[in-house]
Amino acid sequence: MRKGAETRERILEIAEASVLAKGFGATSIEEVIAEAGITKSGFFYHFKDKNELARALMLRYVEENDRIFDDVFHRGRQLSDDPLQSFLITLKLLAELMGDLPNGHPGCLIATFTYQERLFDRSVRDIAAAAVRSWNGRFRDALNEIAAAYPARKGMDLDDVAIMFSCVIDGGIIMSRGLGDPRVLERQILAFRDVVKMLFAPAAPEIMLPPTAIAAE
């Protein structure tokens, strides 16, 4: 990595840690510059303003999450050709990955930005919204493949189940930090895994009571 690229990455690392710790509005260019050990002109060489920094942070965050999902979904498919088993393996791998983080998940940049969206322009919000739709679509595609082989229980909307997974991840991140328990996210992913198993488990046959039993009731 060239020196300029290294400096840019260092700025993004420092800025992301600060934003996740105290929010975008409370993160100043001056503190990022000081921690990175660069001049103000050095910062503006890479980012013309704070909005451009926000855009770069969001793109970087989305790219990293895409890479993680690509990896665990690919490994799940390699380990099983069955769509249900493959997805269950994927969820287990993701849970283990989150559980292996030494201090828990650092935080969701999209959630942080969502609550401070007036601090940057529409392009940053559009990147975040497109990423969430893409991830929901990925989860929905996996559920569609499963449903083609294992009909889902009646009354369950697979679109809602796909969105539920995104909510489980973000909610698990928030609960982990709020409770000071880094394992909460891992356990929530595994709980969602159990929900998927129940969703596609064969329904128990309906028990038909004999007429005499009905009369006795």
PDB file of C-alpha atoms in Angstrom:
ATOM      1  CA  MET A   1       0.000   0.000   0.000  1.00  0.00           C
ATOM      2  CA  ARG A   2       1.415   3.398  -0.965  1.00  0.00           C
ATOM      3  CA  LYS A   3       2.028   6.066   1.654  1.00  0.00           C
ATOM      4  CA  GLY A   4      -0.921   8.176   0.469  1.00  0.00           C
ATOM      5  CA  ALA A   5      -3.250   5.171   0.592  1.00  0.00           C
ATOM      6  CA  GLU A   6      -1.914   4.254   4.030  1.00  0.00           C
ATOM      7  CA  THR A   7      -2.603   7.770   5.311  1.00  0.00           C
ATOM      8  CA  ARG A   8      -6.132   7.720   3.905  1.00  0.00           C
ATOM      9  CA  GLU A   9      -6.828   4.351   5.524  1.00  0.00           C
ATOM     10  CA  ARG A  10      -5.413   5.588   8.823  1.00  0.00           C
ATOM     11  CA  ILE A  11      -7.710   8.621   8.727  1.00  0.00           C
ATOM     12  CA  LEU A  12     -10.705   6.375   8.071  1.00  0.00           C
ATOM     13  CA  GLU A  13      -9.789   3.998  10.902  1.00  0.00           C
ATOM     14  CA  ILE A  14      -9.467   6.857  13.392  1.00  0.00           C
ATOM     15  CA  ALA A  15     -12.642   8.563  12.196  1.00  0.00           C
ATOM     16  CA  GLU A  16     -14.695   5.364  12.308  1.00  0.00           C
ATOM     17  CA  ALA A  17     -13.581   4.548  15.852  1.00  0.00           C
ATOM     18  CA  SER A  18     -14.474   8.075  16.971  1.00  0.00           C
ATOM     19  CA  VAL A  19     -17.854   8.073  15.207  1.00  0.00           C
ATOM     20  CA  LEU A  20     -18.809   4.723  16.733  1.00  0.00           C
ATOM     21  CA  ALA A  21     -17.699   5.910  20.167  1.00  0.00           C
ATOM     22  CA  LYS A  22     -19.428   9.298  20.281  1.00  0.00           C
ATOM     23  CA  GLY A  23     -21.225  10.017  17.016  1.00  0.00           C
ATOM     24  CA  PHE A  24     -20.446  11.813  13.793  1.00  0.00           C
ATOM     25  CA  GLY A  25     -21.400  15.248  15.053  1.00  0.00           C
ATOM     26  CA  ALA A  26     -19.023  15.007  18.010  1.00  0.00           C
ATOM     27  CA  THR A  27     -16.134  13.839  15.846  1.00  0.00           C
ATOM     28  CA  SER A  28     -14.060  16.802  14.702  1.00  0.00           C
ATOM     29  CA  ILE A  29     -11.642  16.999  11.817  1.00  0.00           C
ATOM     30  CA  GLU A  30      -9.108  18.523  14.189  1.00  0.00           C
ATOM     31  CA  GLU A  31      -9.026  15.505  16.517  1.00  0.00           C
ATOM     32  CA  VAL A  32      -8.721  13.111  13.570  1.00  0.00           C
ATOM     33  CA  ILE A  33      -5.824  15.172  12.215  1.00  0.00           C
ATOM     34  CA  ALA A  34      -4.102  15.204  15.611  1.00  0.00           C
ATOM     35  CA  GLU A  35      -4.407  11.458  16.152  1.00  0.00           C
ATOM     36  CA  ALA A  36      -3.328  10.669  12.591  1.00  0.00           C
ATOM     37  CA  GLY A  37      -0.290  12.915  12.992  1.00  0.00           C
ATOM     38  CA  ILE A  38      -0.915  14.826   9.773  1.00  0.00           C
ATOM     39  CA  THR A  39      -1.447  18.440   8.798  1.00  0.00           C
ATOM     40  CA  LYS A  40      -4.802  19.989   7.977  1.00  0.00           C
ATOM     41  CA  SER A  41      -3.743  20.254   4.334  1.00  0.00           C
ATOM     42  CA  GLY A  42      -2.884  16.545   4.481  1.00  0.00           C
ATOM     43  CA  PHE A  43      -6.436  15.765   5.578  1.00  0.00           C
ATOM     44  CA  PHE A  44      -8.007  17.926   2.879  1.00  0.00           C
ATOM     45  CA  TYR A  45      -5.817  16.283   0.264  1.00  0.00           C
ATOM     46  CA  HIS A  46      -7.828  13.102   0.880  1.00  0.00           C
ATOM     47  CA  PHE A  47     -11.220  14.556   1.831  1.00  0.00           C
ATOM     48  CA  LYS A  48     -12.459  17.955   0.725  1.00  0.00           C
ATOM     49  CA  ASP A  49     -14.859  18.239   3.690  1.00  0.00           C
ATOM     50  CA  LYS A  50     -16.497  16.284   6.494  1.00  0.00           C
ATOM     51  CA  ASN A  51     -19.328  15.129   4.241  1.00  0.00           C
ATOM     52  CA  GLU A  52     -16.839  13.477   1.903  1.00  0.00           C
ATOM     53  CA  LEU A  53     -15.289  11.792   4.932  1.00  0.00           C
ATOM     54  CA  ALA A  54     -18.740  10.473   5.906  1.00  0.00           C
ATOM     55  CA  ARG A  55     -19.273   9.137   2.389  1.00  0.00           C
ATOM     56  CA  ALA A  56     -15.896   7.360   2.397  1.00  0.00           C
ATOM     57  CA  LEU A  57     -16.598   5.888   5.838  1.00  0.00           C
ATOM     58  CA  MET A  58     -19.949   4.524   4.687  1.00  0.00           C
ATOM     59  CA  LEU A  59     -18.548   3.020   1.474  1.00  0.00           C
ATOM     60  CA  ARG A  60     -15.731   1.390   3.422  1.00  0.00           C
ATOM     61  CA  TYR A  61     -18.130  -0.016   6.026  1.00  0.00           C
ATOM     62  CA  VAL A  62     -20.474  -1.442   3.376  1.00  0.00           C
ATOM     63  CA  GLU A  63     -17.577  -2.979   1.456  1.00  0.00           C
ATOM     64  CA  GLU A  64     -16.263  -4.690   4.597  1.00  0.00           C
ATOM     65  CA  ASN A  65     -19.682  -6.109   5.476  1.00  0.00           C
ATOM     66  CA  ASP A  66     -20.194  -7.299   1.894  1.00  0.00           C
ATOM     67  CA  ARG A  67     -16.854  -9.093   2.126  1.00  0.00           C
ATOM     68  CA  ILE A  68     -17.875 -10.800   5.375  1.00  0.00           C
ATOM     69  CA  PHE A  69     -21.236 -11.930   3.978  1.00  0.00           C
ATOM     70  CA  ASP A  70     -19.635 -13.101   0.723  1.00  0.00           C
ATOM     71  CA  ASP A  71     -17.176 -15.193   2.702  1.00  0.00           C
ATOM     72  CA  VAL A  72     -19.594 -16.879   5.135  1.00  0.00           C
ATOM     73  CA  PHE A  73     -22.226 -17.553   2.462  1.00  0.00           C
ATOM     74  CA  HIS A  74     -19.556 -19.025   0.153  1.00  0.00           C
ATOM     75  CA  ARG A  75     -18.214 -21.261   2.921  1.00  0.00           C
ATOM     76  CA  GLY A  76     -21.741 -22.375   3.814  1.00  0.00           C
ATOM     77  CA  ARG A  77     -22.403 -23.422   0.220  1.00  0.00           C
ATOM     78  CA  GLN A  78     -19.096 -25.261   0.045  1.00  0.00           C
ATOM     79  CA  LEU A  79     -19.981 -27.305   3.123  1.00  0.00           C
ATOM     80  CA  SER A  80     -23.475 -28.342   2.001  1.00  0.00           C
ATOM     81  CA  ASP A  81     -25.480 -28.449  -1.232  1.00  0.00           C
ATOM     82  CA  ASP A  82     -28.724 -28.494   0.710  1.00  0.00           C
ATOM     83  CA  PRO A  83     -30.080 -24.906   0.847  1.00  0.00           C
ATOM     84  CA  LEU A  84     -31.389 -25.188   4.408  1.00  0.00           C
ATOM     85  CA  GLN A  85     -28.260 -26.815   5.803  1.00  0.00           C
ATOM     86  CA  SER A  86     -26.082 -24.359   3.880  1.00  0.00           C
ATOM     87  CA  PHE A  87     -27.894 -21.366   5.397  1.00  0.00           C
ATOM     88  CA  LEU A  88     -27.790 -22.869   8.892  1.00  0.00           C
ATOM     89  CA  ILE A  89     -24.046 -23.404   8.503  1.00  0.00           C
ATOM     90  CA  THR A  90     -23.685 -19.815   7.261  1.00  0.00           C
ATOM     91  CA  LEU A  91     -25.459 -18.498  10.355  1.00  0.00           C
ATOM     92  CA  LYS A  92     -23.276 -20.657  12.614  1.00  0.00           C
ATOM     93  CA  LEU A  93     -20.117 -19.366  10.911  1.00  0.00           C
ATOM     94  CA  LEU A  94     -21.294 -15.775  11.249  1.00  0.00           C
ATOM     95  CA  ALA A  95     -22.132 -16.288  14.933  1.00  0.00           C
ATOM     96  CA  GLU A  96     -18.680 -17.769  15.568  1.00  0.00           C
ATOM     97  CA  LEU A  97     -17.056 -14.874  13.721  1.00  0.00           C
ATOM     98  CA  MET A  98     -18.885 -12.337  15.881  1.00  0.00           C
ATOM     99  CA  GLY A  99     -18.105 -14.337  19.016  1.00  0.00           C
ATOM    100  CA  ASP A 100     -14.386 -14.349  18.200  1.00  0.00           C
ATOM    101  CA  LEU A 101     -14.149 -10.541  18.216  1.00  0.00           C
ATOM    102  CA  PRO A 102     -12.023  -9.839  21.320  1.00  0.00           C
ATOM    103  CA  ASN A 103     -14.080  -6.880  22.589  1.00  0.00           C
ATOM    104  CA  GLY A 104     -17.327  -7.549  20.777  1.00  0.00           C
ATOM    105  CA  HIS A 105     -18.600  -5.807  17.662  1.00  0.00           C
ATOM    106  CA  PRO A 106     -17.386  -2.180  17.545  1.00  0.00           C
ATOM    107  CA  GLY A 107     -20.773  -0.893  16.385  1.00  0.00           C
ATOM    108  CA  CYS A 108     -22.961  -0.374  13.347  1.00  0.00           C
ATOM    109  CA  LEU A 109     -21.964   2.668  11.334  1.00  0.00           C
ATOM    110  CA  ILE A 110     -25.255   2.649   9.432  1.00  0.00           C
ATOM    111  CA  ALA A 111     -27.268   2.806  12.667  1.00  0.00           C
ATOM    112  CA  THR A 112     -25.050   5.616  13.950  1.00  0.00           C
ATOM    113  CA  PHE A 113     -25.432   7.618  10.742  1.00  0.00           C
ATOM    114  CA  THR A 114     -29.188   7.017  10.584  1.00  0.00           C
ATOM    115  CA  TYR A 115     -29.701   8.995  13.786  1.00  0.00           C
ATOM    116  CA  GLN A 116     -27.540  11.863  12.539  1.00  0.00           C
ATOM    117  CA  GLU A 117     -28.543  11.972   8.883  1.00  0.00           C
ATOM    118  CA  ARG A 118     -28.966  15.762   8.856  1.00  0.00           C
ATOM    119  CA  LEU A 119     -25.213  16.142   9.240  1.00  0.00           C
ATOM    120  CA  PHE A 120     -24.426  14.984   5.701  1.00  0.00           C
ATOM    121  CA  ASP A 121     -25.993  15.031   2.259  1.00  0.00           C
ATOM    122  CA  ARG A 122     -28.394  12.680   0.510  1.00  0.00           C
ATOM    123  CA  SER A 123     -25.666  10.632  -1.158  1.00  0.00           C
ATOM    124  CA  VAL A 124     -24.490   9.253   2.201  1.00  0.00           C
ATOM    125  CA  ARG A 125     -28.032   8.302   3.201  1.00  0.00           C
ATOM    126  CA  ASP A 126     -28.567   6.652  -0.196  1.00  0.00           C
ATOM    127  CA  ILE A 127     -25.452   4.498   0.228  1.00  0.00           C
ATOM    128  CA  ALA A 128     -26.707   3.280   3.608  1.00  0.00           C
ATOM    129  CA  ALA A 129     -30.232   2.574   2.348  1.00  0.00           C
ATOM    130  CA  ALA A 130     -28.942   0.727  -0.732  1.00  0.00           C
ATOM    131  CA  ALA A 131     -26.668  -1.416   1.451  1.00  0.00           C
ATOM    132  CA  VAL A 132     -29.506  -2.421   3.790  1.00  0.00           C
ATOM    133  CA  ARG A 133     -31.761  -3.293   0.835  1.00  0.00           C
ATOM    134  CA  SER A 134     -28.954  -5.332  -0.701  1.00  0.00           C
ATOM    135  CA  TRP A 135     -28.347  -7.293   2.511  1.00  0.00           C
ATOM    136  CA  ASN A 136     -32.070  -7.916   2.989  1.00  0.00           C
ATOM    137  CA  GLY A 137     -32.202  -9.121  -0.619  1.00  0.00           C
ATOM    138  CA  ARG A 138     -29.304 -11.491  -0.013  1.00  0.00           C
ATOM    139  CA  PHE A 139     -31.069 -13.005   3.007  1.00  0.00           C
ATOM    140  CA  ARG A 140     -34.357 -13.202   1.073  1.00  0.00           C
ATOM    141  CA  ASP A 141     -32.656 -15.052  -1.803  1.00  0.00           C
ATOM    142  CA  ALA A 142     -31.299 -17.615   0.650  1.00  0.00           C
ATOM    143  CA  LEU A 143     -34.774 -18.083   2.156  1.00  0.00           C
ATOM    144  CA  ASN A 144     -36.292 -18.430  -1.321  1.00  0.00           C
ATOM    145  CA  GLU A 145     -33.882 -21.267  -2.121  1.00  0.00           C
ATOM    146  CA  ILE A 146     -34.821 -23.003   1.115  1.00  0.00           C
ATOM    147  CA  ALA A 147     -38.563 -22.517   0.546  1.00  0.00           C
ATOM    148  CA  ALA A 148     -38.270 -24.174  -2.877  1.00  0.00           C
ATOM    149  CA  ALA A 149     -37.135 -27.367  -1.153  1.00  0.00           C
ATOM    150  CA  TYR A 150     -38.781 -27.012   2.257  1.00  0.00           C
ATOM    151  CA  PRO A 151     -42.124 -25.177   2.264  1.00  0.00           C
ATOM    152  CA  ALA A 152     -42.228 -22.613   5.049  1.00  0.00           C
ATOM    153  CA  ARG A 153     -44.856 -22.712   7.752  1.00  0.00           C
ATOM    154  CA  LYS A 154     -48.045 -20.901   6.885  1.00  0.00           C
ATOM    155  CA  GLY A 155     -48.433 -17.316   8.010  1.00  0.00           C
ATOM    156  CA  MET A 156     -44.733 -16.418   7.735  1.00  0.00           C
ATOM    157  CA  ASP A 157     -43.739 -13.684   5.297  1.00  0.00           C
ATOM    158  CA  LEU A 158     -40.218 -14.407   4.058  1.00  0.00           C
ATOM    159  CA  ASP A 159     -39.620 -10.715   3.339  1.00  0.00           C
ATOM    160  CA  ASP A 160     -40.217 -10.011   7.022  1.00  0.00           C
ATOM    161  CA  VAL A 161     -37.978 -12.910   8.039  1.00  0.00           C
ATOM    162  CA  ALA A 162     -35.170 -11.529   5.859  1.00  0.00           C
ATOM    163  CA  ILE A 163     -35.551  -8.075   7.425  1.00  0.00           C
ATOM    164  CA  MET A 164     -35.684  -9.739  10.847  1.00  0.00           C
ATOM    165  CA  PHE A 165     -32.143 -10.999  10.337  1.00  0.00           C
ATOM    166  CA  SER A 166     -30.883  -7.454   9.737  1.00  0.00           C
ATOM    167  CA  CYS A 167     -32.746  -6.362  12.880  1.00  0.00           C
ATOM    168  CA  VAL A 168     -31.222  -9.240  14.857  1.00  0.00           C
ATOM    169  CA  ILE A 169     -27.716  -8.187  13.859  1.00  0.00           C
ATOM    170  CA  ASP A 170     -28.175  -4.473  14.584  1.00  0.00           C
ATOM    171  CA  GLY A 171     -30.172  -5.159  17.734  1.00  0.00           C
ATOM    172  CA  GLY A 172     -27.555  -7.642  18.913  1.00  0.00           C
ATOM    173  CA  ILE A 173     -24.805  -5.065  18.413  1.00  0.00           C
ATOM    174  CA  ILE A 174     -26.735  -2.469  20.434  1.00  0.00           C
ATOM    175  CA  MET A 175     -27.617  -4.922  23.216  1.00  0.00           C
ATOM    176  CA  SER A 176     -24.030  -6.180  23.403  1.00  0.00           C
ATOM    177  CA  ARG A 177     -22.771  -2.660  24.016  1.00  0.00           C
ATOM    178  CA  GLY A 178     -25.630  -1.624  26.263  1.00  0.00           C
ATOM    179  CA  LEU A 179     -25.286  -4.661  28.512  1.00  0.00           C
ATOM    180  CA  GLY A 180     -21.517  -4.835  28.336  1.00  0.00           C
ATOM    181  CA  ASP A 181     -21.780  -8.440  27.133  1.00  0.00           C
ATOM    182  CA  PRO A 182     -19.958  -9.016  23.826  1.00  0.00           C
ATOM    183  CA  ARG A 183     -21.520 -12.492  23.439  1.00  0.00           C
ATOM    184  CA  VAL A 184     -25.074 -11.193  23.039  1.00  0.00           C
ATOM    185  CA  LEU A 185     -24.705 -10.730  19.270  1.00  0.00           C
ATOM    186  CA  GLU A 186     -23.405 -14.269  18.823  1.00  0.00           C
ATOM    187  CA  ARG A 187     -26.295 -15.705  20.843  1.00  0.00           C
ATOM    188  CA  GLN A 188     -28.887 -13.670  18.938  1.00  0.00           C
ATOM    189  CA  ILE A 189     -27.623 -14.949  15.589  1.00  0.00           C
ATOM    190  CA  LEU A 190     -27.829 -18.500  16.924  1.00  0.00           C
ATOM    191  CA  ALA A 191     -31.372 -17.796  18.193  1.00  0.00           C
ATOM    192  CA  PHE A 192     -32.338 -16.607  14.702  1.00  0.00           C
ATOM    193  CA  ARG A 193     -30.800 -19.826  13.370  1.00  0.00           C
ATOM    194  CA  ASP A 194     -33.209 -21.786  15.591  1.00  0.00           C
ATOM    195  CA  VAL A 195     -36.103 -19.712  14.248  1.00  0.00           C
ATOM    196  CA  VAL A 196     -35.104 -20.634  10.681  1.00  0.00           C
ATOM    197  CA  LYS A 197     -35.024 -24.318  11.629  1.00  0.00           C
ATOM    198  CA  MET A 198     -38.511 -24.099  13.115  1.00  0.00           C
ATOM    199  CA  LEU A 199     -39.799 -22.074  10.169  1.00  0.00           C
ATOM    200  CA  PHE A 200     -38.908 -24.791   7.690  1.00  0.00           C
ATOM    201  CA  ALA A 201     -39.512 -27.832   9.912  1.00  0.00           C
ATOM    202  CA  PRO A 202     -42.320 -30.118   8.746  1.00  0.00           C
ATOM    203  CA  ALA A 203     -45.587 -29.086  10.349  1.00  0.00           C
ATOM    204  CA  ALA A 204     -46.989 -31.561  12.854  1.00  0.00           C
ATOM    205  CA  PRO A 205     -49.981 -33.436  11.422  1.00  0.00           C
ATOM    206  CA  GLU A 206     -53.335 -32.193  12.599  1.00  0.00           C
ATOM    207  CA  ILE A 207     -54.832 -34.592  15.126  1.00  0.00           C
ATOM    208  CA  MET A 208     -58.367 -35.636  14.209  1.00  0.00           C
ATOM    209  CA  LEU A 209     -60.357 -36.548  17.295  1.00  0.00           C
ATOM    210  CA  PRO A 210     -62.893 -39.362  16.934  1.00  0.00           C
ATOM    211  CA  PRO A 211     -66.576 -38.323  17.101  1.00  0.00           C
ATOM    212  CA  THR A 212     -66.984 -39.874  20.576  1.00  0.00           C
ATOM    213  CA  ALA A 213     -64.121 -37.741  21.946  1.00  0.00           C
ATOM    214  CA  ILE A 214     -65.636 -34.609  20.440  1.00  0.00           C
ATOM    215  CA  ALA A 215     -69.001 -35.447  21.985  1.00  0.00           C
ATOM    216  CA  ALA A 216     -67.376 -36.014  25.360  1.00  0.00           C
ATOM    217  CA  GLU A 217     -65.868 -32.516  25.241  1.00  0.00           C
TER     218      GLU A 217
END
